[in-house]
Coordinates of C-alpha atoms in Angstrom, one line a residue:
Chain A
M1 CA -1.9 43.0 -48.6
R2 CA -1.3 42.2 -52.2
E3 CA 2.0 40.5 -51.6
Q4 CA 0.2 38.1 -49.1
L5 CA -2.2 36.8 -51.7
P6 CA -0.3 33.5 -52.3
A7 CA -0.6 32.5 -48.7
L8 CA -4.3 33.3 -48.6
Q9 CA -5.0 30.7 -51.3
V10 CA -4.3 28.0 -48.7
V11 CA -5.0 29.7 -45.4
I12 CA -8.6 30.8 -46.2
P13 CA -9.9 27.4 -47.1
L14 CA -8.1 25.7 -44.2
L15 CA -9.6 28.2 -41.7
G16 CA -13.0 27.8 -43.4
A17 CA -12.8 24.1 -43.0
V18 CA -12.1 24.4 -39.3
L19 CA -15.1 26.8 -38.9
C20 CA -17.3 24.4 -40.7
A21 CA -16.2 21.5 -38.5
L22 CA -16.9 23.5 -35.4
L23 CA -20.3 24.8 -36.4
R24 CA -21.4 21.6 -38.2
R25 CA -24.9 22.9 -39.2
G26 CA -25.4 22.3 -42.9
A27 CA -26.8 25.7 -43.8
I28 CA -24.1 27.7 -42.0
A29 CA -21.4 25.5 -43.3
W30 CA -22.7 26.0 -46.8
V31 CA -22.6 29.8 -46.4
I32 CA -19.0 29.6 -45.2
A33 CA -18.0 27.3 -48.1
L34 CA -19.7 29.7 -50.5
G35 CA -17.9 32.7 -49.1
V36 CA -14.6 31.0 -49.1
S37 CA -15.0 29.7 -52.7
W38 CA -15.9 33.1 -54.0
T39 CA -13.1 34.9 -52.1
L40 CA -10.6 32.3 -53.5
A41 CA -11.8 32.9 -57.0
V42 CA -11.2 36.6 -56.7
V43 CA -7.7 36.0 -55.1
S44 CA -6.6 33.6 -57.8
V45 CA -7.8 35.8 -60.6
L46 CA -5.8 38.7 -59.1
L47 CA -2.8 36.4 -58.8
L48 CA -3.0 35.3 -62.4
L49 CA -3.4 38.9 -63.7
Q50 CA -0.3 39.9 -61.7
V51 CA 1.7 36.9 -63.1
L52 CA 0.7 37.7 -66.6
D53 CA 1.6 41.3 -66.1
T54 CA 4.9 41.1 -64.2
G55 CA 6.1 37.5 -64.3
P56 CA 6.4 34.8 -61.7
I57 CA 5.6 35.5 -58.0
S58 CA 7.8 34.0 -55.4
Y59 CA 6.5 34.0 -51.8
A60 CA 8.6 32.9 -48.9
M61 CA 6.2 31.1 -46.5
G62 CA 6.8 32.3 -42.9
D63 CA 9.6 34.6 -44.3
W64 CA 12.1 31.7 -44.5
A65 CA 14.0 32.4 -47.7
P66 CA 13.9 29.7 -50.3
P67 CA 15.4 27.1 -50.9
W68 CA 15.5 26.5 -47.1
G69 CA 12.0 27.6 -46.4
I70 CA 8.9 26.6 -48.3
E71 CA 8.5 28.7 -51.4
Y72 CA 5.1 29.4 -52.9
R73 CA 5.6 30.1 -56.6
V74 CA 3.0 31.3 -59.0
D75 CA 3.9 31.3 -62.7
A76 CA 1.6 31.2 -65.8
L77 CA 0.9 27.5 -65.4
S78 CA 0.2 27.4 -61.7
G79 CA -1.8 30.6 -61.9
F80 CA -3.9 29.0 -64.7
L81 CA -4.5 26.0 -62.4
L82 CA -5.4 28.2 -59.4
V83 CA -8.0 30.1 -61.4
L84 CA -9.4 26.9 -62.8
I85 CA -9.8 25.2 -59.5
S86 CA -11.2 28.1 -57.5
V87 CA -13.5 29.3 -60.3
V88 CA -15.0 25.8 -60.7
G89 CA -15.4 25.7 -56.9
A90 CA -17.1 29.1 -56.9
V91 CA -19.5 28.2 -59.7
I92 CA -20.5 24.8 -58.1
M93 CA -21.1 26.1 -54.6
P94 CA -24.4 27.9 -55.1
Y95 CA -25.6 24.7 -56.7
A96 CA -24.4 22.6 -53.8
H97 CA -26.9 23.5 -51.1
T98 CA -30.0 22.0 -52.8
S99 CA -28.2 18.9 -54.0
V100 CA -26.4 18.2 -50.7
C101 CA -29.6 18.6 -48.7
D102 CA -31.2 16.0 -50.9
E103 CA -28.4 13.5 -51.1
I104 CA -26.6 13.7 -47.7
E105 CA -28.1 13.2 -44.2
E106 CA -28.6 16.4 -42.1
R107 CA -25.9 15.5 -39.5
N108 CA -23.3 14.9 -42.2
Q109 CA -23.8 18.0 -44.3
G110 CA -21.5 20.2 -42.2
W111 CA -18.8 17.5 -42.6
F112 CA -19.3 17.4 -46.3
Y113 CA -18.5 21.1 -46.6
T114 CA -15.5 20.7 -44.2
M115 CA -14.2 18.0 -46.6
Y116 CA -14.9 20.1 -49.6
L117 CA -12.9 23.0 -48.2
L118 CA -10.0 20.8 -47.1
C119 CA -9.9 19.3 -50.6
L120 CA -9.9 22.8 -52.1
A121 CA -7.0 23.8 -49.8
G122 CA -5.1 20.7 -50.8
L123 CA -5.7 21.2 -54.5
L124 CA -4.8 24.9 -54.5
G125 CA -1.8 24.0 -52.3
I126 CA -0.4 21.6 -54.9
A127 CA -0.8 24.1 -57.6
I128 CA 0.9 27.0 -55.7
T129 CA 3.7 25.3 -53.8
G130 CA 7.2 25.3 -55.1
D131 CA 8.3 22.6 -52.6
A132 CA 8.3 18.9 -53.5
F133 CA 7.5 17.6 -50.0
N134 CA 4.9 20.3 -49.4
A135 CA 3.2 19.2 -52.5
F136 CA 3.0 15.6 -51.0
V137 CA 1.4 17.0 -47.9
F138 CA -1.2 18.9 -49.9
L139 CA -1.7 15.9 -52.1
E140 CA -2.6 13.8 -49.0
I141 CA -4.8 16.6 -47.6
S142 CA -6.8 16.7 -50.8
S143 CA -6.9 12.9 -51.2
L144 CA -7.9 12.1 -47.6
S145 CA -10.8 14.6 -47.8
T146 CA -11.8 13.2 -51.2
Y147 CA -12.0 9.7 -49.8
A148 CA -14.3 11.0 -47.0
M149 CA -16.4 12.9 -49.5
I150 CA -16.9 9.9 -51.7
A151 CA -17.8 7.7 -48.7
L152 CA -20.7 10.2 -48.0
G153 CA -22.5 8.9 -51.1
R154 CA -25.9 7.4 -50.6
D155 CA -25.2 4.0 -52.1
R156 CA -23.4 1.5 -49.9
R157 CA -21.0 0.9 -52.8
A158 CA -19.8 4.4 -52.2
L159 CA -17.9 3.0 -49.2
L160 CA -16.2 0.4 -51.4
A161 CA -15.3 3.0 -54.0
A162 CA -13.8 5.2 -51.3
Y163 CA -11.8 2.3 -49.9
Q164 CA -10.5 1.2 -53.3
Y165 CA -9.5 4.8 -54.0
L166 CA -7.9 5.1 -50.6
I167 CA -5.7 2.0 -51.3
M168 CA -4.8 3.1 -54.9
G169 CA -4.4 6.8 -54.0
T170 CA -2.1 6.0 -51.0
I171 CA 0.1 3.8 -53.1
G172 CA 0.3 6.6 -55.7
A173 CA 1.2 9.3 -53.1
T174 CA 3.7 7.0 -51.4
M175 CA 5.4 6.3 -54.7
Y176 CA 5.5 10.0 -55.3
V177 CA 7.2 10.5 -51.9
I178 CA 9.7 7.7 -52.6
G179 CA 10.6 9.6 -55.8
V180 CA 11.0 12.8 -53.9
G181 CA 13.1 11.1 -51.3
L182 CA 15.5 9.7 -53.9
L183 CA 15.7 13.2 -55.5
Y184 CA 16.4 14.7 -52.1
S185 CA 19.2 12.3 -51.3
M186 CA 20.8 13.0 -54.7
T187 CA 20.4 16.8 -54.8
G188 CA 20.0 17.8 -51.1
S189 CA 17.1 20.1 -51.9
L190 CA 13.3 20.0 -51.9
N191 CA 12.7 23.3 -53.7
L192 CA 11.6 22.5 -57.3
V193 CA 13.6 25.3 -58.9
D194 CA 16.6 24.4 -56.8
I195 CA 16.4 20.7 -57.6
A196 CA 16.2 21.6 -61.3
S197 CA 19.3 23.7 -61.2
R198 CA 21.2 21.1 -59.1
L199 CA 20.2 18.2 -61.4
G200 CA 22.5 19.8 -63.9
D201 CA 25.4 19.0 -61.6
V202 CA 24.4 15.4 -60.9
E203 CA 24.8 13.0 -63.7
T204 CA 21.7 11.2 -64.8
S205 CA 22.4 8.3 -62.5
R206 CA 20.3 5.4 -61.5
P207 CA 18.7 7.0 -58.4
I208 CA 17.5 10.0 -60.6
L209 CA 16.1 7.5 -63.1
A210 CA 14.3 5.7 -60.3
A211 CA 13.0 9.0 -59.0
I212 CA 11.6 9.8 -62.4
A213 CA 9.9 6.4 -62.6
F214 CA 8.5 6.5 -59.1
I215 CA 7.1 10.1 -59.5
T216 CA 5.7 9.4 -62.9
V217 CA 3.9 6.2 -61.8
G218 CA 2.8 7.7 -58.5
V219 CA 1.3 10.8 -60.0
S220 CA -0.2 8.8 -62.9
L221 CA -2.1 6.8 -60.4
K222 CA -3.6 10.0 -59.1
L223 CA -4.4 11.4 -62.5
A224 CA -6.0 8.1 -63.6
L225 CA -3.8 7.5 -66.6
F226 CA -5.3 4.6 -68.6
P227 CA -4.2 1.3 -66.9
L228 CA -4.1 3.0 -63.5
H229 CA -7.6 4.4 -63.7
V230 CA -9.6 1.6 -62.1
W231 CA -10.5 3.6 -59.0
L232 CA -12.0 6.4 -61.0
P233 CA -15.3 5.1 -62.4
N234 CA -16.6 3.8 -59.1
A235 CA -15.4 6.9 -57.2
Y236 CA -17.2 9.2 -59.6
A237 CA -20.3 7.1 -59.9
F238 CA -21.1 6.7 -56.2
A239 CA -19.9 10.0 -54.8
P240 CA -22.5 12.8 -54.1
S241 CA -23.3 14.7 -57.3
V242 CA -21.6 17.9 -56.1
A243 CA -18.4 16.0 -55.1
T244 CA -18.3 14.3 -58.5
A245 CA -18.7 17.5 -60.4
F246 CA -16.0 19.2 -58.3
L247 CA -13.5 16.3 -58.4
A248 CA -14.0 15.5 -62.1
A249 CA -13.2 19.1 -62.9
T250 CA -10.2 19.6 -60.5
A251 CA -8.6 16.6 -58.8
T252 CA -7.2 14.8 -61.8
K253 CA -6.2 18.1 -63.4
V254 CA -4.1 19.1 -60.4
A255 CA -2.3 15.7 -60.7
V256 CA -1.6 16.4 -64.3
Y257 CA -0.2 19.8 -63.3
L258 CA 2.2 18.0 -60.8
L259 CA 3.3 15.6 -63.6
L260 CA 3.9 18.5 -66.0
R261 CA 5.9 20.3 -63.3
F262 CA 8.2 17.4 -62.6
L263 CA 8.6 16.2 -66.2
F264 CA 9.3 19.5 -67.8
S265 CA 10.3 22.0 -65.1
V266 CA 12.3 19.7 -62.7
F267 CA 13.8 16.9 -64.8
G268 CA 13.6 18.9 -68.0
V269 CA 13.3 18.1 -71.7
A270 CA 16.9 17.0 -72.0
I271 CA 16.5 14.0 -69.6
V272 CA 12.8 13.1 -70.1
V273 CA 12.2 13.6 -73.8
Q274 CA 15.6 13.0 -75.3
G275 CA 17.1 10.6 -72.9
L276 CA 14.1 8.4 -72.0
P277 CA 11.2 6.9 -73.8
V278 CA 8.7 8.8 -71.6
T279 CA 6.9 10.5 -74.5
E280 CA 6.5 7.2 -76.3
I281 CA 5.0 5.6 -73.2
F282 CA 2.6 8.5 -72.8
L283 CA 1.7 8.3 -76.5
V284 CA 0.7 4.6 -76.3
L285 CA -1.1 5.0 -73.0
S286 CA -3.0 8.2 -74.1
L287 CA -4.2 6.4 -77.2
A288 CA -5.2 3.4 -75.2
A289 CA -7.2 5.7 -72.9
M290 CA -8.8 7.6 -75.7
F291 CA -10.0 4.4 -77.4
G292 CA -10.3 1.9 -74.6
A293 CA -12.2 4.1 -72.1
S294 CA -14.4 5.5 -74.8
I295 CA -15.4 2.1 -75.9
V296 CA -16.2 1.0 -72.3
A297 CA -18.2 4.2 -71.9
I298 CA -20.5 3.3 -74.8
F299 CA -21.7 0.2 -72.9
Q300 CA -22.5 1.8 -69.5
E301 CA -26.0 1.8 -68.2
D302 CA -25.4 4.3 -65.5
I303 CA -24.8 7.7 -67.1
K304 CA -22.6 8.9 -64.2
R305 CA -20.3 5.9 -64.8
M306 CA -20.4 6.6 -68.5
L307 CA -19.2 10.1 -68.0
A308 CA -16.5 8.8 -65.6
Y309 CA -15.1 6.6 -68.3
S310 CA -15.4 9.5 -70.6
S311 CA -13.2 11.4 -68.2
V312 CA -10.5 8.7 -68.4
A313 CA -10.6 9.1 -72.2
Q314 CA -10.4 12.9 -72.0
I315 CA -7.4 12.6 -69.6
G316 CA -5.9 10.7 -72.5
Y317 CA -6.1 13.8 -74.7
I318 CA -4.4 15.8 -71.9
T319 CA -1.5 13.4 -71.6
L320 CA -1.3 13.3 -75.3
G321 CA -0.1 16.9 -75.0
I322 CA 2.8 15.5 -72.8
A323 CA 3.6 12.9 -75.4
L324 CA 3.8 15.6 -78.1
A325 CA 6.2 17.6 -75.9
S326 CA 6.1 20.6 -78.2
Q327 CA 4.8 24.1 -77.7
T328 CA 1.6 23.5 -79.7
G329 CA 1.0 20.0 -78.2
L330 CA 1.5 21.1 -74.6
T331 CA -0.8 24.2 -75.2
G332 CA -3.4 21.7 -76.4
G333 CA -3.0 19.5 -73.3
I334 CA -3.0 22.4 -70.9
V335 CA -6.0 24.2 -72.5
H336 CA -7.8 20.9 -72.4
L337 CA -7.4 20.9 -68.6
A338 CA -9.6 23.9 -68.5
N339 CA -12.0 23.0 -71.4
H340 CA -12.6 19.5 -70.1
A341 CA -13.0 20.8 -66.5
M342 CA -15.8 23.1 -67.4
T343 CA -17.5 20.8 -69.8
K344 CA -17.4 17.8 -67.5
A345 CA -18.4 19.8 -64.4
A346 CA -21.4 21.1 -66.4
L347 CA -22.4 17.5 -67.4
F348 CA -22.1 16.2 -63.8
L349 CA -24.1 19.2 -62.5
L350 CA -26.9 18.5 -65.0
L351 CA -26.8 14.8 -64.0
G352 CA -27.0 15.9 -60.4
A353 CA -30.2 17.8 -61.2
V354 CA -31.6 14.6 -62.8
V355 CA -30.7 12.6 -59.7
Y356 CA -32.4 15.4 -57.6
R357 CA -35.6 15.0 -59.6
I358 CA -35.9 11.3 -60.4
G359 CA -33.5 9.8 -57.8
A360 CA -31.3 7.9 -60.3
C361 CA -29.3 8.3 -63.5
K362 CA -29.8 5.0 -65.2
I363 CA -30.2 5.4 -68.9
T364 CA -33.5 3.5 -68.8
D365 CA -35.0 5.8 -66.2
M366 CA -34.0 8.9 -68.2
A367 CA -35.9 7.9 -71.3
G368 CA -38.0 10.8 -72.7
L369 CA -36.9 13.1 -69.8
A370 CA -36.5 16.0 -72.2
K371 CA -40.3 16.3 -72.2
K372 CA -40.2 17.1 -68.5
M373 CA -36.8 18.9 -68.2
P374 CA -36.2 20.5 -71.5
V375 CA -33.7 23.1 -70.3
T376 CA -31.6 20.5 -68.4
M377 CA -31.6 18.1 -71.3
G378 CA -31.0 20.9 -73.9
A379 CA -28.0 22.0 -71.8
F380 CA -26.9 18.3 -71.7
V381 CA -26.8 18.2 -75.5
V382 CA -24.7 21.4 -75.7
A383 CA -22.2 20.2 -73.1
G384 CA -22.2 16.8 -74.8
L385 CA -21.1 18.6 -78.0
G386 CA -18.3 20.1 -75.9
I387 CA -17.1 16.7 -74.9
I388 CA -17.2 15.5 -78.5
G389 CA -15.3 18.6 -79.6
T390 CA -17.6 20.0 -82.3
P391 CA -16.5 23.3 -83.7
G392 CA -17.9 26.2 -81.7
T393 CA -17.3 24.5 -78.4
A394 CA -14.3 24.7 -76.1
G395 CA -13.5 21.0 -76.7
F396 CA -12.8 21.8 -80.4
I397 CA -10.1 24.3 -79.4
S398 CA -8.0 21.8 -77.5
K399 CA -8.4 19.1 -80.1
W400 CA -7.4 21.6 -82.8
Y401 CA -4.2 22.4 -80.9
L402 CA -3.4 18.7 -80.3
A403 CA -4.1 17.8 -84.0
S404 CA -1.9 20.7 -85.2
G405 CA 0.8 19.6 -82.7
A406 CA 0.6 16.1 -84.2
L407 CA 0.8 17.5 -87.8
E408 CA 3.8 19.7 -86.9
K409 CA 5.7 16.5 -86.1
G410 CA 4.4 14.9 -89.3
W411 CA 2.3 12.4 -87.3
W412 CA -0.8 12.7 -89.6
W413 CA -1.9 9.3 -88.3
L414 CA -2.2 10.7 -84.8
A415 CA -4.4 13.6 -86.1
L416 CA -6.6 11.0 -87.7
L417 CA -6.7 9.0 -84.5
I418 CA -7.8 12.1 -82.5
V419 CA -10.7 12.5 -84.9
A420 CA -11.5 8.8 -84.8
S421 CA -11.7 8.8 -81.0
S422 CA -13.9 11.9 -81.1
L423 CA -16.3 9.8 -83.2
L424 CA -16.5 7.3 -80.3
S425 CA -17.6 10.1 -78.0
V426 CA -20.3 10.9 -80.6
I427 CA -21.6 7.4 -80.0
Y428 CA -21.7 7.5 -76.2
I429 CA -23.1 11.1 -76.0
G430 CA -25.4 10.5 -78.9
R431 CA -26.8 7.3 -77.4
V432 CA -27.9 9.3 -74.3
V433 CA -29.3 12.2 -76.4
E434 CA -31.3 9.8 -78.4
V435 CA -32.8 8.2 -75.3
I436 CA -33.7 11.4 -73.5
W437 CA -35.1 13.3 -76.4
F438 CA -36.7 10.7 -78.7
R439 CA -37.9 7.9 -76.5
P440 CA -41.3 7.7 -74.7
L441 CA -41.2 8.9 -71.2
A442 CA -40.0 6.3 -68.7
K443 CA -42.0 5.6 -65.5
A444 CA -39.4 7.1 -63.2
G445 CA -39.6 10.5 -65.0
E446 CA -43.3 11.0 -64.8
K447 CA -43.3 13.2 -61.8
A448 CA -40.1 15.1 -62.8
S449 CA -40.1 18.8 -63.5
E450 CA -37.5 21.4 -64.5
M451 CA -34.6 21.8 -62.0
P452 CA -34.8 24.6 -59.5
L453 CA -33.2 27.9 -60.4
Q454 CA -30.3 27.8 -57.9
M455 CA -29.2 24.5 -59.6
M456 CA -30.0 25.7 -63.1
I457 CA -27.9 28.9 -63.1
P458 CA -24.5 27.3 -62.1
A459 CA -25.0 24.5 -64.6
L460 CA -26.0 26.9 -67.4
V461 CA -23.1 29.2 -66.6
L462 CA -20.7 26.3 -67.2
V463 CA -22.5 25.3 -70.4
A464 CA -22.3 28.9 -71.6
A465 CA -18.6 28.9 -70.8
T466 CA -18.0 25.9 -73.0
I467 CA -19.6 27.8 -75.9
Y468 CA -18.0 31.1 -75.0
F469 CA -14.4 29.6 -74.8
G470 CA -15.1 27.9 -78.1
F471 CA -14.9 31.4 -79.7
D472 CA -12.9 33.6 -77.4
T473 CA -9.6 31.9 -76.4
T474 CA -7.9 34.9 -74.7
W475 CA -8.3 33.4 -71.3
T476 CA -7.8 29.8 -72.2
A477 CA -5.6 29.0 -75.1
D478 CA -3.5 32.2 -74.9
V479 CA -2.8 31.7 -71.2
A480 CA -2.1 28.0 -71.8
A481 CA 0.4 28.9 -74.5
R482 CA 2.2 31.1 -72.0
A483 CA 2.1 28.2 -69.5
A484 CA 3.6 25.9 -72.2
Q485 CA 6.4 28.4 -72.6
V486 CA 7.1 28.2 -68.9
L487 CA 7.5 24.4 -69.3
L488 CA 9.5 24.6 -72.5
P489 CA 11.7 27.6 -72.2
G490 CA 13.5 28.2 -75.5
A491 CA 10.9 26.7 -77.7
P492 CA 9.4 29.0 -80.3
Chain B
M1 CA 33.6 -10.9 -51.6
A2 CA 33.4 -7.2 -52.6
L3 CA 29.8 -7.8 -53.5
I4 CA 28.9 -9.2 -50.2
E5 CA 30.7 -6.4 -48.4
Q6 CA 28.7 -3.9 -50.4
I7 CA 25.5 -5.7 -49.6
V8 CA 26.3 -5.7 -45.9
A9 CA 27.4 -2.1 -45.9
H10 CA 24.1 -1.0 -47.3
Y11 CA 21.9 -3.3 -45.2
N12 CA 19.6 -0.4 -44.4
H13 CA 18.6 -0.1 -48.0
W14 CA 17.9 -3.8 -48.2
V15 CA 15.6 -3.6 -45.2
T16 CA 13.9 -0.6 -46.9
I17 CA 13.4 -2.5 -50.1
F18 CA 12.2 -5.6 -48.3
L19 CA 9.6 -3.7 -46.4
M20 CA 8.5 -1.8 -49.5
V21 CA 8.0 -4.9 -51.6
A22 CA 6.5 -6.9 -48.8
G23 CA 4.0 -4.2 -48.0
L24 CA 3.0 -3.7 -51.7
Y25 CA 2.6 -7.5 -52.1
I26 CA 0.2 -7.7 -49.1
V27 CA -1.9 -4.9 -50.6
V28 CA -2.1 -6.7 -53.9
A29 CA -2.4 -10.3 -52.8
R30 CA -4.7 -10.2 -49.8
G31 CA -8.5 -9.9 -50.0
N32 CA -9.1 -9.0 -46.4
M33 CA -9.5 -5.3 -46.1
V34 CA -7.8 -4.9 -42.7
K35 CA -4.8 -7.0 -44.0
K36 CA -4.6 -4.7 -47.1
L37 CA -4.4 -1.7 -44.8
V38 CA -1.6 -3.4 -42.8
G39 CA 0.3 -3.9 -46.0
L40 CA -0.3 -0.3 -46.9
A41 CA 1.1 0.9 -43.5
L42 CA 4.1 -1.3 -44.1
F43 CA 4.7 0.2 -47.5
Q44 CA 4.5 3.7 -46.0
T45 CA 6.8 2.7 -43.2
S46 CA 9.5 1.7 -45.6
V47 CA 9.5 5.3 -46.9
Y48 CA 10.3 6.6 -43.4
L49 CA 13.4 4.4 -43.4
L50 CA 14.3 5.5 -47.0
Y51 CA 14.4 9.1 -45.8
I52 CA 16.0 8.8 -42.4
T53 CA 18.9 6.5 -43.2
P54 CA 20.7 8.9 -45.6
G55 CA 20.2 11.7 -43.1
K56 CA 22.3 9.9 -40.4
I57 CA 26.1 10.3 -40.4
L58 CA 27.9 7.8 -38.3
G59 CA 29.5 9.7 -35.4
G60 CA 27.5 12.8 -36.3
T61 CA 25.7 14.7 -33.5
A62 CA 22.5 16.6 -33.5
P63 CA 22.9 20.0 -35.2
I64 CA 24.1 22.0 -32.3
L65 CA 26.2 25.1 -32.9
D66 CA 29.3 24.5 -30.7
E67 CA 33.0 24.3 -31.4
K68 CA 33.2 20.8 -29.9
F69 CA 31.0 19.3 -32.6
Q70 CA 32.2 19.2 -36.2
T71 CA 30.0 16.5 -37.8
Y72 CA 26.3 16.9 -37.8
S73 CA 23.5 14.7 -39.0
N74 CA 20.9 16.3 -41.2
P75 CA 17.8 17.0 -39.2
L76 CA 15.5 17.8 -42.2
P77 CA 14.6 14.2 -43.1
H78 CA 13.4 13.6 -39.5
V79 CA 11.1 16.6 -39.7
L80 CA 9.8 15.5 -43.1
I81 CA 9.2 12.0 -41.8
L82 CA 7.4 13.3 -38.8
T83 CA 4.9 14.9 -41.2
A84 CA 4.8 11.7 -43.3
I85 CA 4.0 9.7 -40.1
V86 CA 1.1 12.0 -39.3
V87 CA -0.1 11.5 -42.9
G88 CA 0.3 7.7 -42.5
V89 CA -1.7 7.6 -39.3
A90 CA -4.5 9.7 -40.8
T91 CA -4.7 7.4 -43.8
L92 CA -4.7 4.3 -41.7
A93 CA -7.4 5.8 -39.4
L94 CA -9.6 6.8 -42.3
G95 CA -9.1 3.4 -43.9
L96 CA -10.0 1.5 -40.8
A97 CA -13.1 3.7 -40.3
L98 CA -14.2 2.9 -43.9
V99 CA -13.6 -0.8 -43.2
V100 CA -15.9 -0.5 -40.1
R101 CA -18.6 1.1 -42.2
I102 CA -18.2 -1.5 -44.9
N103 CA -18.6 -4.2 -42.3
E104 CA -21.8 -2.6 -41.1
A105 CA -23.1 -2.3 -44.6
Y106 CA -22.1 -5.6 -46.1
G107 CA -21.5 -7.8 -43.0
T108 CA -18.1 -8.8 -44.2
I109 CA -14.7 -7.3 -45.0
E110 CA -13.5 -10.0 -47.4
E111 CA -13.4 -8.7 -51.0
D112 CA -14.2 -12.1 -52.4
E113 CA -17.5 -12.1 -50.6
I114 CA -18.5 -8.5 -51.4
F115 CA -17.7 -8.3 -55.1
P116 CA -19.7 -11.3 -56.6
E117 CA -23.0 -9.7 -55.4
G118 CA -22.6 -6.3 -57.0
E119 CA -21.7 -7.2 -60.6
D120 CA -21.1 -3.7 -61.8
S121 CA -19.0 -2.5 -58.8

């Protein structure tokens, strides 16, 4: 049984999705989604423990030996991602029922959970597969279900957001597959480990360079790297609250994983860092994201949009880890995947509760809301501190690693810029905190009351996690450090 | 002369590149949502060609284990592209479904006519 765990990561959510699609009733579909999410969380934790204990797991799908067959490969990095995705899903699902009943029509609820499970299968699949083309198929499974989930939003602009994302996402995925095609025609293999070993034989010729370019740009579209982020704010702002929280925490993170995998495991430091200006490009774009998106976030009226721009800025921190390309820097980037995921999921869940109570999340409607929803708004402040990265929250840990990575290289100016961009997040979080706590109650909030318990517990669990992982880093930074070792073998 | 020969010899790549660039251009330049999807489909189709042409060996047969056949074409690209075609069809279907819903909600599928009204979208 234990050796079949890697396959279960993908098979269980796929079967669950089919069941949901057949049964269609919202409540039953929710129970299935809940059961599947929790099972997956257990499975992925078992996998990660096994990897940390005995080293990478290789699983031959259908018993076809790699590199001919599809290999599922779990190492410290992919195990970390698997746990991240499935645990976020498991925490969000108990919350989902109330919010989905409120925001999505009865006849579409079953479909929503179908799409959620398909998306989960796709995201877990990308993280676990060791096959470049298989990763493309999972990328499209997760993307197509994401477009449908976004289109289920109440506002009619959700349709436009989904359409825009469909166009951008498909261009990204197609560019990725072009890159894989070039790699395949040069190396004759699709297995990532096999490609990496064969690239040593092929000189760094023009098709390989083109493949690096296509894959980097394609995946950067999916992870919303700064100039390629235009789909993200609308998609997050108009999607149903549960979908926003889930996607913000997982979808872009998995794309980052794919990028890390290709840049460091497949192409390798020798080609990417020493031969090409990839790190310089990422450095500039990350800084542009950290400052540009934060400044745009300050001027948003809709808090969901504001947090979406904040996500673009936070992705800048993650890609900064790629730009540093050192053990400490990559640890910071990878640990920020998890830290940002839980913090941002918490914030979007809390906003979902606001939408549930007052029907909107415009900053003017939220004025003085702390008088009616003190727990929600108190948690919002704590999670906001996590985004800013104040000491004692998870966000501080990742920024600490990034700043030390910068100082190791002697880039003291970069450490200063990291602090400076955090100050920008103080402004956009602080602005909301000021309005919700210190302004007179707005008309929209007069009938509001505290959020129901089944919504409060998942949100508070995530908020508590941001505090907890600010102190105990055994399961975040230490695992991330091992993941960084996987990417940079030989580094101290 | 050698240059022209090289261009002619690799005509399949030129077709691929033309389809790729033309498709991407349509996606960027057109405001009509259905035309954008047509461009996207063209862009994806170019990838099918990119995969399949290197897999074909002139004079090669299907991979049948028999003493009479010595040269085989690689079957794997075809299988991959079969999957990619399915993905492409699904994307196009979902895109068109979204366009139908957008038409119901807005009464138009021209981006120029939709975007002026919603300033922040």
